[in-house]
mmCIF file of C-alpha atoms in Angstrom:
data_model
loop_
_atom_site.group_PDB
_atom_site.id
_atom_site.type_symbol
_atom_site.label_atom_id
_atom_site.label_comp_id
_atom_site.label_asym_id
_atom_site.label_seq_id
_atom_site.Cartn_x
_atom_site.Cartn_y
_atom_site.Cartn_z
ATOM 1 C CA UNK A 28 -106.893 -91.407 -131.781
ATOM 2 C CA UNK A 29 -103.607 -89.740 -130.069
ATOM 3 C CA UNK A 30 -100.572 -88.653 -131.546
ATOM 4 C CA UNK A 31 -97.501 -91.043 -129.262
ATOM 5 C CA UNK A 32 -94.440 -90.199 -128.964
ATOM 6 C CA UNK A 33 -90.951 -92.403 -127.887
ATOM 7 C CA UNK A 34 -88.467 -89.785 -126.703
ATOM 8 C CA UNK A 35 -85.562 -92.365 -126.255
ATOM 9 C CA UNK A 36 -85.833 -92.719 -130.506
ATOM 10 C CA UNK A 37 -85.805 -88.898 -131.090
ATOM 11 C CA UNK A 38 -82.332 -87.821 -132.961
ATOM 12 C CA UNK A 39 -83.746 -83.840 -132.198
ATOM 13 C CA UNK A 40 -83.358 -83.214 -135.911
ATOM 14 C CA UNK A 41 -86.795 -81.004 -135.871
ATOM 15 C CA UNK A 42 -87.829 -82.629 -139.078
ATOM 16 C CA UNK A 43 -91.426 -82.930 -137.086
ATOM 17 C CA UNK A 44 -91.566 -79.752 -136.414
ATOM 18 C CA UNK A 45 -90.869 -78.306 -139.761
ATOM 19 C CA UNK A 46 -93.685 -80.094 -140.923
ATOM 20 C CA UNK A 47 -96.181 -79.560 -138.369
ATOM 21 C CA UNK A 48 -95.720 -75.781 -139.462
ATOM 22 C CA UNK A 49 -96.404 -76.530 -143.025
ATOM 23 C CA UNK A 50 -99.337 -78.110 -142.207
ATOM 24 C CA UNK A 51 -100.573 -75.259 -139.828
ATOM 25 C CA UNK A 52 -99.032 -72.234 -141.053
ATOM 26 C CA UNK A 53 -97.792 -73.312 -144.689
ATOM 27 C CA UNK A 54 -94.128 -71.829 -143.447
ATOM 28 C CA UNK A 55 -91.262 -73.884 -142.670
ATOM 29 C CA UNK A 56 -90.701 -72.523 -139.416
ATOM 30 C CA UNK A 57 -90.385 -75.393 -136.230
ATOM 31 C CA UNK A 58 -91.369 -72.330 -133.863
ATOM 32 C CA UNK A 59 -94.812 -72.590 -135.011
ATOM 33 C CA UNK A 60 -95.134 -76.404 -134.406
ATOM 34 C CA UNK A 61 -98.106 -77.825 -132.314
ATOM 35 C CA UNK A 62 -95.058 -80.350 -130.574
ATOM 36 C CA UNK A 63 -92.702 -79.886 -128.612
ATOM 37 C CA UNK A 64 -88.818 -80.486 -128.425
ATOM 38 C CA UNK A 65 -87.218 -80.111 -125.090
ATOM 39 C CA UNK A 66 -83.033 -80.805 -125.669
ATOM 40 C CA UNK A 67 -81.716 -82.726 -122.235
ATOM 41 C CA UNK A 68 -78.214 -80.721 -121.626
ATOM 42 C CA UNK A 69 -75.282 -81.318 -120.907
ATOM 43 C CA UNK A 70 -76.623 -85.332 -121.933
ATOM 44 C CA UNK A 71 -76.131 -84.026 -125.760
ATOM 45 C CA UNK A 72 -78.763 -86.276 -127.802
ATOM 46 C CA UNK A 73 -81.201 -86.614 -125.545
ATOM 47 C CA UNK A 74 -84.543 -85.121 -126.176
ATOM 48 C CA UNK A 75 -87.807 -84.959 -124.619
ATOM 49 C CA UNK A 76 -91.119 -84.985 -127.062
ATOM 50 C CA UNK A 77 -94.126 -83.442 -125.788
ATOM 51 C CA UNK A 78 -97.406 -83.965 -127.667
ATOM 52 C CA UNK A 79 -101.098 -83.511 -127.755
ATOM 53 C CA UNK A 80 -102.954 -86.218 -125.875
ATOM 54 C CA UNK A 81 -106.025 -84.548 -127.378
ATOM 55 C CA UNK A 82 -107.614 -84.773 -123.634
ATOM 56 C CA UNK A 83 -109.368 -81.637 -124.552
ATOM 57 C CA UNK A 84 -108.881 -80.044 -121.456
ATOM 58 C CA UNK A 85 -108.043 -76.665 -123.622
ATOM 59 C CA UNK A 86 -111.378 -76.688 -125.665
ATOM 60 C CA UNK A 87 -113.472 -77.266 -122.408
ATOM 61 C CA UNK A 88 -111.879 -73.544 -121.121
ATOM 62 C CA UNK A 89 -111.869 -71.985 -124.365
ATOM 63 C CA UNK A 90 -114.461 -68.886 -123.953
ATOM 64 C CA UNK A 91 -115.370 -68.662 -127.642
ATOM 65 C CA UNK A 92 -115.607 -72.268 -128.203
ATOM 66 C CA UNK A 93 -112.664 -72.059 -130.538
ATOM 67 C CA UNK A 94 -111.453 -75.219 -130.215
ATOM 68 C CA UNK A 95 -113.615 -78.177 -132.346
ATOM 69 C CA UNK A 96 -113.263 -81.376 -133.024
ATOM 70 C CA UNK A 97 -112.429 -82.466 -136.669
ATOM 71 C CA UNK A 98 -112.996 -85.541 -138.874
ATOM 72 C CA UNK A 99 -110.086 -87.356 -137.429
ATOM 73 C CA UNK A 100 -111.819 -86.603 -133.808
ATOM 74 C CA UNK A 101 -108.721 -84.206 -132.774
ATOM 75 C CA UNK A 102 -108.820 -80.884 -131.600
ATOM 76 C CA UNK A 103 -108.230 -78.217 -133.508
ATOM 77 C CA UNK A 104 -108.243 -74.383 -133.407
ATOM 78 C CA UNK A 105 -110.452 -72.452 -135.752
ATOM 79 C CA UNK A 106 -108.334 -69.555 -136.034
ATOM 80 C CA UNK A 107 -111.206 -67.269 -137.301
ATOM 81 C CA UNK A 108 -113.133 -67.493 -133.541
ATOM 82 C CA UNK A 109 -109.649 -67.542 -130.991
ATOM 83 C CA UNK A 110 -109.540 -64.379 -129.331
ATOM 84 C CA UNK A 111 -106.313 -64.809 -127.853
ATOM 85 C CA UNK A 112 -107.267 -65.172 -124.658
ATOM 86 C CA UNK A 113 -104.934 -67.681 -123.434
ATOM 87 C CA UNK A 114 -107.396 -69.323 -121.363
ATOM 88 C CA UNK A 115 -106.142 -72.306 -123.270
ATOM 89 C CA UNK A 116 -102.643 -72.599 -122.211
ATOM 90 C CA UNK A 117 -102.409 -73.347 -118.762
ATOM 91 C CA UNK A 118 -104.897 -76.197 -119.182
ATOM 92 C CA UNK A 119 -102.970 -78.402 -121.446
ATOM 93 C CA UNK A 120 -101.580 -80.628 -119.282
ATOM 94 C CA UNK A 121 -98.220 -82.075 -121.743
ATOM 95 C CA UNK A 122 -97.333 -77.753 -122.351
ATOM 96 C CA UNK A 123 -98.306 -78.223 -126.215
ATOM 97 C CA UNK A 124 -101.080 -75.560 -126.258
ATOM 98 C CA UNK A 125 -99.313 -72.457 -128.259
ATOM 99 C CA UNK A 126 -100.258 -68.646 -127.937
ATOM 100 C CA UNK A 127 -97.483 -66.505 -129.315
ATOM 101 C CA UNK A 128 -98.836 -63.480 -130.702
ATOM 102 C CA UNK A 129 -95.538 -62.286 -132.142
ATOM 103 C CA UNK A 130 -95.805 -65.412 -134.313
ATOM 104 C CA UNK A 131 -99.327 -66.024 -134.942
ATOM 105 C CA UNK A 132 -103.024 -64.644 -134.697
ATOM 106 C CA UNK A 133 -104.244 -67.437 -132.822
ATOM 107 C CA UNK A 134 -103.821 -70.007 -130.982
ATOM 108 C CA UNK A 135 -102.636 -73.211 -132.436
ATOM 109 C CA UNK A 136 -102.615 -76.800 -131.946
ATOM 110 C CA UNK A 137 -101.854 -80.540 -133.441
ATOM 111 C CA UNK A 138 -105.052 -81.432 -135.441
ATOM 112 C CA UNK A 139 -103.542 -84.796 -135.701
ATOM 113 C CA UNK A 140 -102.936 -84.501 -139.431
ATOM 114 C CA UNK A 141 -99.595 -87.030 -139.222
ATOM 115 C CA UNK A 142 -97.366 -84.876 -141.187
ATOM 116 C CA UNK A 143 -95.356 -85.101 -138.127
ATOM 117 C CA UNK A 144 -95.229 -89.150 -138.136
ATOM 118 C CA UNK A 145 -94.841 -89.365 -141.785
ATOM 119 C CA UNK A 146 -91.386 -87.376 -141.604
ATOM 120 C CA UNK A 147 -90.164 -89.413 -138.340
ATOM 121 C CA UNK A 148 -87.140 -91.042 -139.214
ATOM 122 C CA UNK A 149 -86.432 -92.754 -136.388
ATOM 123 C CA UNK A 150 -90.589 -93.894 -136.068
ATOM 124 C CA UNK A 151 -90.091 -91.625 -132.676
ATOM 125 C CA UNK A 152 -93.711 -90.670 -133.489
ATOM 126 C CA UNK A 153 -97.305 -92.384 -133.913
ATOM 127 C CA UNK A 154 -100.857 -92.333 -133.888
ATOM 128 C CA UNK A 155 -102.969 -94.613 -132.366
ATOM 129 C CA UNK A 156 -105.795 -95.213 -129.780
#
């Protein structure tokens, strides 16, 4: 399972990232989303979504083995073991790999919990094999 996304249906309205951060961070703050919103100027309304593809490319390079696999067979970040290394975030190939120490004392990423989909108003999100 894979979190999809269909940039030509994203309004930008951030509403996914807002609650990826809840989920994460329990703060309503879209700078500490696991997704990413890239605004297409001077086209105004024109975003490009970047999500996890859970390849796992970022767990395989992780030196404390920091990055598992939950329930939902995502990768996650155990924040309690990242080191912030950043060994992670060059790997991920779609850029959605986050170290910002300023923000956060790990690294984080989507754990595929949905929050994101289930605030989609234009169904620009999904999850699926």
């Amino acid at each position: 399972m894979r979190l999809y996304a269909d940039s030509a249906k994203c309004s930008g309205c951030r509403a996914c990232m807002v609650a990826c951060s809840l989920n994460l961070f329990q703060e309503s703050n879209p700078k500490k989303a696991s997704l990413n919103l890239i605004p297409h100027f001077p086209a105004p309304g024109v975003y490009e979504m970047k999500v996890c593809t859970q390849c796992g490319d970022c767990a395989a390079v992780c030196p404390t083995e920091a990055i598992k696999l939950n329930e939902r067979g995502a990768y996650y970040v155990d924040f309690a073991e990242c080191n912030l290394c950043e060994a992670c975030v060059p790997e991920c190939p779609e850029d959605v790999m986050f170290v910002r120490a300023e923000l956060a004392n790990a690294a984080w990423k989507c754990d595929l919990c949905g929050d994101c989909v289930s605030v989609c108003g234009t169904s620009a999100l999904w999850i699926d094999n």
